PDB file of C-alpha atoms and ligand atoms in Angstrom:
ATOM      1  CA  UNK P  16       4.784   8.982  23.029  1.00 75.00           C
ATOM      2  CA  UNK P  17       8.381   8.149  23.882  1.00 86.00           C
ATOM      3  CA  UNK P  18      11.394   8.577  21.588  1.00 94.00           C
ATOM      4  CA  UNK P  19      12.382   5.190  20.205  1.00 97.00           C
ATOM      5  CA  UNK P  20      14.905   3.710  17.858  1.00 97.00           C
ATOM      6  CA  UNK P  21      14.089   1.053  15.267  1.00 98.00           C
ATOM      7  CA  UNK P  22      16.294  -1.119  13.025  1.00 98.00           C
ATOM      8  CA  UNK P  23      15.596  -1.180   9.370  1.00 98.00           C
ATOM      9  CA  UNK P  24      17.080  -3.302   6.622  1.00 98.00           C
ATOM     10  CA  UNK P  25      16.946  -2.435   2.940  1.00 99.00           C
ATOM     11  CA  UNK P  26      16.912  -5.950   1.489  1.00 98.00           C
ATOM     12  CA  UNK P  27      18.955  -7.333  -1.485  1.00 98.00           C
ATOM     13  CA  UNK P  28      16.026  -6.905  -3.966  1.00 98.00           C
ATOM     14  CA  UNK P  29      15.935  -3.139  -3.247  1.00 98.00           C
ATOM     15  CA  UNK P  30      19.725  -2.699  -3.375  1.00 98.00           C
ATOM     16  CA  UNK P  31      19.870  -4.618  -6.730  1.00 98.00           C
ATOM     17  CA  UNK P  32      17.238  -2.281  -8.107  1.00 98.00           C
ATOM     18  CA  UNK P  33      18.939   0.909  -6.941  1.00 98.00           C
ATOM     19  CA  UNK P  34      16.144   1.869  -4.504  1.00 98.00           C
ATOM     20  CA  UNK P  35      18.406   2.600  -1.535  1.00 98.00           C
ATOM     21  CA  UNK P  36      18.225   6.409  -1.932  1.00 98.00           C
ATOM     22  CA  UNK P  37      14.482   6.378  -2.575  1.00 98.00           C
ATOM     23  CA  UNK P  38      13.840   4.286   0.544  1.00 98.00           C
ATOM     24  CA  UNK P  39      16.125   6.305   2.811  1.00 98.00           C
ATOM     25  CA  UNK P  40      14.422   9.432   1.437  1.00 98.00           C
ATOM     26  CA  UNK P  41      10.999   8.028   2.325  1.00 98.00           C
ATOM     27  CA  UNK P  42      12.266   7.351   5.874  1.00 98.00           C
ATOM     28  CA  UNK P  43      13.627  10.877   6.235  1.00 98.00           C
ATOM     29  CA  UNK P  44      10.526  12.533   4.731  1.00 98.00           C
ATOM     30  CA  UNK P  45       8.336  10.563   7.235  1.00 98.00           C
ATOM     31  CA  UNK P  46       9.962  12.612  10.003  1.00 98.00           C
ATOM     32  CA  UNK P  47      12.207   9.877  11.365  1.00 98.00           C
ATOM     33  CA  UNK P  48      15.832  10.797  11.919  1.00 98.00           C
ATOM     34  CA  UNK P  49      18.572   8.505  10.609  1.00 97.00           C
ATOM     35  CA  UNK P  50      21.085   7.755  13.307  1.00 95.00           C
ATOM     36  CA  UNK P  51      23.299   5.222  11.456  1.00 96.00           C
ATOM     37  CA  UNK P  52      23.401   3.734   7.960  1.00 97.00           C
ATOM     38  CA  UNK P  53      25.720   0.964   6.770  1.00 97.00           C
ATOM     39  CA  UNK P  54      25.911  -1.258   3.700  1.00 98.00           C
ATOM     40  CA  UNK P  55      26.962  -4.831   4.431  1.00 98.00           C
ATOM     41  CA  UNK P  56      26.585  -8.349   3.072  1.00 98.00           C
ATOM     42  CA  UNK P  57      25.131 -10.851   5.511  1.00 98.00           C
ATOM     43  CA  UNK P  58      26.885 -14.172   6.030  1.00 98.00           C
ATOM     44  CA  UNK P  59      24.600 -17.197   6.385  1.00 98.00           C
ATOM     45  CA  UNK P  60      25.241 -17.433  10.152  1.00 98.00           C
ATOM     46  CA  UNK P  61      24.379 -13.660  10.512  1.00 98.00           C
ATOM     47  CA  UNK P  62      21.183 -14.050   8.603  1.00 98.00           C
ATOM     48  CA  UNK P  63      20.225 -17.242  10.432  1.00 98.00           C
ATOM     49  CA  UNK P  64      20.944 -15.546  13.734  1.00 97.00           C
ATOM     50  CA  UNK P  65      18.930 -12.442  12.905  1.00 97.00           C
ATOM     51  CA  UNK P  66      15.930 -14.475  11.780  1.00 97.00           C
ATOM     52  CA  UNK P  67      16.297 -17.284  14.434  1.00 97.00           C
ATOM     53  CA  UNK P  68      12.747 -16.702  15.581  1.00 95.00           C
ATOM     54  CA  UNK P  69      11.581 -17.969  12.150  1.00 96.00           C
ATOM     55  CA  UNK P  70      13.877 -20.990  12.055  1.00 97.00           C
ATOM     56  CA  UNK P  71      11.079 -23.535  12.217  1.00 98.00           C
ATOM     57  CA  UNK P  72       9.035 -21.833   9.466  1.00 98.00           C
ATOM     58  CA  UNK P  73       8.840 -23.535   6.043  1.00 98.00           C
ATOM     59  CA  UNK P  74      10.186 -20.431   4.344  1.00 98.00           C
ATOM     60  CA  UNK P  75      13.296 -20.129   6.563  1.00 98.00           C
ATOM     61  CA  UNK P  76      15.784 -21.508   3.978  1.00 98.00           C
ATOM     62  CA  UNK P  77      14.336 -19.329   1.257  1.00 98.00           C
ATOM     63  CA  UNK P  78      14.543 -16.306   3.535  1.00 98.00           C
ATOM     64  CA  UNK P  79      18.202 -16.926   4.394  1.00 98.00           C
ATOM     65  CA  UNK P  80      19.079 -17.587   0.708  1.00 98.00           C
ATOM     66  CA  UNK P  81      17.433 -14.272  -0.247  1.00 98.00           C
ATOM     67  CA  UNK P  82      18.971 -12.172   2.560  1.00 98.00           C
ATOM     68  CA  UNK P  83      22.482 -13.417   1.741  1.00 98.00           C
ATOM     69  CA  UNK P  84      22.356 -13.161  -2.082  1.00 98.00           C
ATOM     70  CA  UNK P  85      23.656  -9.591  -2.185  1.00 98.00           C
ATOM     71  CA  UNK P  86      24.346  -6.470  -0.094  1.00 98.00           C
ATOM     72  CA  UNK P  87      21.827  -4.988   2.256  1.00 98.00           C
ATOM     73  CA  UNK P  88      21.696  -1.591   3.954  1.00 98.00           C
ATOM     74  CA  UNK P  89      21.079  -1.604   7.706  1.00 98.00           C
ATOM     75  CA  UNK P  90      20.016   1.566   9.386  1.00 98.00           C
ATOM     76  CA  UNK P  91      18.778   2.969  12.664  1.00 97.00           C
ATOM     77  CA  UNK P  92      15.953   5.542  12.657  1.00 98.00           C
ATOM     78  CA  UNK P  93      14.852   7.503  15.725  1.00 97.00           C
ATOM     79  CA  UNK P  94      11.754   9.409  16.586  1.00 97.00           C
ATOM     80  CA  UNK P  95       8.513   9.497  18.629  1.00 97.00           C
ATOM     81  CA  UNK P  96       6.998   5.991  18.391  1.00 97.00           C
ATOM     82  CA  UNK P  97       9.623   5.095  15.730  1.00 98.00           C
ATOM     83  CA  UNK P  98       8.897   1.371  15.785  1.00 98.00           C
ATOM     84  CA  UNK P  99       5.192   1.702  14.850  1.00 98.00           C
ATOM     85  CA  UNK P 100       5.835   4.727  12.566  1.00 98.00           C
ATOM     86  CA  UNK P 101       8.392   2.845  10.452  1.00 98.00           C
ATOM     87  CA  UNK P 102       6.197  -0.283  10.335  1.00 98.00           C
ATOM     88  CA  UNK P 103       3.315   1.906   8.995  1.00 98.00           C
ATOM     89  CA  UNK P 104       5.726   3.391   6.456  1.00 98.00           C
ATOM     90  CA  UNK P 105       6.834  -0.077   5.316  1.00 98.00           C
ATOM     91  CA  UNK P 106       3.280  -1.371   4.787  1.00 98.00           C
ATOM     92  CA  UNK P 107       2.012  -4.953   5.029  1.00 98.00           C
ATOM     93  CA  UNK P 108       4.511  -7.832   4.893  1.00 98.00           C
ATOM     94  CA  UNK P 109       2.832  -8.972   1.674  1.00 98.00           C
ATOM     95  CA  UNK P 110       3.331  -6.124  -0.830  1.00 98.00           C
ATOM     96  CA  UNK P 111       0.074  -7.079  -2.530  1.00 98.00           C
ATOM     97  CA  UNK P 112      -1.748  -6.017   0.639  1.00 98.00           C
ATOM     98  CA  UNK P 113       0.369  -2.899   1.336  1.00 98.00           C
ATOM     99  CA  UNK P 114      -1.295   0.501   1.361  1.00 98.00           C
ATOM    100  CA  UNK P 115      -0.579   3.208  -1.245  1.00 98.00           C
ATOM    101  CA  UNK P 116       2.339   5.393  -0.179  1.00 98.00           C
ATOM    102  CA  UNK P 117       4.196   2.616   1.627  1.00 98.00           C
ATOM    103  CA  UNK P 118       7.649   1.329   0.838  1.00 98.00           C
ATOM    104  CA  UNK P 119       6.462  -2.245   0.121  1.00 98.00           C
ATOM    105  CA  UNK P 120       3.683  -0.975  -2.165  1.00 98.00           C
ATOM    106  CA  UNK P 121       6.279   1.009  -4.119  1.00 98.00           C
ATOM    107  CA  UNK P 122       9.136  -1.449  -4.180  1.00 98.00           C
ATOM    108  CA  UNK P 123       8.115  -4.875  -2.813  1.00 98.00           C
ATOM    109  CA  UNK P 124       7.906  -7.782  -5.241  1.00 98.00           C
ATOM    110  CA  UNK P 125       6.445 -10.591  -3.197  1.00 98.00           C
ATOM    111  CA  UNK P 126       5.963 -11.727   0.415  1.00 98.00           C
ATOM    112  CA  UNK P 127       9.471 -13.200   0.336  1.00 97.00           C
ATOM    113  CA  UNK P 128      11.146 -10.370  -1.528  1.00 98.00           C
ATOM    114  CA  UNK P 129       9.448  -7.499   0.216  1.00 98.00           C
ATOM    115  CA  UNK P 130      12.030  -4.694  -0.058  1.00 98.00           C
ATOM    116  CA  UNK P 131      12.587  -3.883   3.656  1.00 98.00           C
ATOM    117  CA  UNK P 132      12.609  -5.158   7.187  1.00 98.00           C
ATOM    118  CA  UNK P 133      11.628  -3.275  10.320  1.00 98.00           C
ATOM    119  CA  UNK P 134      11.706  -4.168  13.999  1.00 98.00           C
ATOM    120  CA  UNK P 135       8.285  -5.408  15.182  1.00 97.00           C
ATOM    121  CA  UNK P 136       8.464  -4.172  18.826  1.00 97.00           C
ATOM    122  CA  UNK P 137      10.484  -1.816  20.984  1.00 97.00           C
ATOM    123  CA  UNK P 138      12.028  -4.780  22.761  1.00 96.00           C
ATOM    124  CA  UNK P 139      13.130  -6.421  19.514  1.00 97.00           C
ATOM    125  CA  UNK P 140      14.324  -3.038  18.176  1.00 97.00           C
ATOM    126  CA  UNK P 141      16.846  -2.792  21.038  1.00 95.00           C
ATOM    127  CA  UNK P 142      18.119  -6.286  20.272  1.00 96.00           C
ATOM    128  CA  UNK P 143      18.227  -5.718  16.472  1.00 97.00           C
ATOM    129  CA  UNK P 144      20.021  -2.370  16.714  1.00 96.00           C
ATOM    130  CA  UNK P 145      22.654  -4.040  18.957  1.00 96.00           C
ATOM    131  CA  UNK P 146      22.930  -6.936  16.471  1.00 96.00           C
ATOM    132  CA  UNK P 147      24.056  -4.679  13.678  1.00 96.00           C
ATOM    133  CA  UNK P 148      25.537  -1.648  15.557  1.00 95.00           C
ATOM    134  CA  UNK P 149      27.150  -3.176  18.666  1.00 91.00           C
ATOM    135  CA  UNK P 150      28.597  -0.439  20.853  1.00 78.00           C
ATOM    136  CA  UNK P 151      28.174   2.050  17.993  1.00 64.00           C
ATOM    137  CA  UNK P 152      27.703   5.672  18.711  1.00 58.00           C
ATOM    138  CA  UNK P 153      24.367   6.616  17.221  1.00 59.00           C
ATOM    139  CA  UNK P 154      23.742  10.207  16.249  1.00 55.00           C
ATOM    140  CA  UNK P 155      26.682  11.310  18.390  1.00 50.00           C
ATOM    141  CA  UNK P 156      25.406   9.695  21.600  1.00 54.00           C
ATOM    142  CA  UNK P 157      26.505   6.421  23.050  1.00 48.00           C
ATOM    143  CA  UNK P 158      24.078   3.598  22.466  1.00 47.00           C
TER     144      UNK P 158
HETATM  145  P1  LIG J 213      10.616  -9.474   7.610  1.00 65.44           P
HETATM  146  O1  LIG J 213       9.906  -8.324   8.169  1.00 65.44           O
HETATM  147  O2  LIG J 213      12.025  -9.293   7.170  1.00 65.44           O
HETATM  148  O3  LIG J 213      10.556 -10.673   8.670  1.00 65.44           O
HETATM  149  C1  LIG J 213      10.482 -12.025   8.352  1.00 65.44           C
HETATM  150  C2  LIG J 213      10.429 -12.236   6.887  1.00 65.44           C
HETATM  151  O4  LIG J 213       9.999 -13.481   6.480  1.00 65.44           O
HETATM  152  C3  LIG J 213       9.387 -11.271   6.261  1.00 65.44           C
HETATM  153  O5  LIG J 213       9.811  -9.985   6.345  1.00 65.44           O
HETATM  154  C4  LIG J 213       9.188 -11.899   4.891  1.00 65.44           C
HETATM  155  O6  LIG J 213      10.090 -11.338   3.991  1.00 65.44           O
HETATM  156  C5  LIG J 213       9.508 -13.364   5.124  1.00 65.44           C
HETATM  157  N1  LIG J 213       8.271 -14.129   5.026  1.00 65.44           N
HETATM  158  C6  LIG J 213       7.158 -14.058   5.803  1.00 65.44           C
HETATM  159  N2  LIG J 213       6.233 -14.908   5.359  1.00 65.44           N
HETATM  160  C7  LIG J 213       6.717 -15.520   4.287  1.00 65.44           C
HETATM  161  C8  LIG J 213       6.277 -16.513   3.355  1.00 65.44           C
HETATM  162  N3  LIG J 213       5.023 -17.013   3.506  1.00 65.44           N
HETATM  163  N4  LIG J 213       7.076 -16.929   2.399  1.00 65.44           N
HETATM  164  C9  LIG J 213       8.337 -16.398   2.265  1.00 65.44           C
HETATM  165  N5  LIG J 213       8.842 -15.442   3.088  1.00 65.44           N
HETATM  166  C10 LIG J 213       8.041 -15.011   4.070  1.00 65.44           C
END
C-alpha cells in the first residue's frame, strides 16, 4: 500500500467539549503520523467552499452554520493507506451506526454534529490538504 496523506477536521462540537487532545491521541495511537495541526475558525465562504460538493443537499445550510459556529482543528495525517485508515478510525458518518473504538462512537452526537471530518478519497485528500495548508511544508518536506 502506498504512503498517503489525509485531511482531518476536528469539528466545533469536539473543540467545545475539549476533545481535541483525545482525538489527536487516537490518530497518533492508530499509527498515523501527524504532519501538520492548526486551529482556525472557518468563515462562511471557507466552509461553503470546502463543502461545495454538498451545496444542493437539504442539510447544507445547517452544515455551514455548524462548521462556522466555533473553532475547528485542521490536521494532516500520513501513513500507509492513510485515507482509508483514518476513515475507519472515524467510524460511520452517523455516530449511532459507528463501531466501538471509533472517534464518532466516542465523541459524535448526531449525523450533523459528528465530531470529525476526513477526506473520502486520495484525490480529494490532495485537494483538501491544499485547501487548508497551501504551500505548507508538511513534516519538514515541501508539499
Ligand atoms: P463530513 O464527513 O464532514 O462530510 C459532510 C458532512 O455532512 C458529514 O460529515 C455530516 O456531518 C453532514 N451530513 C451528512 N448527512 C447529513 C444529514 N442527513 N443531516 C445533517 N448533516 C449531514
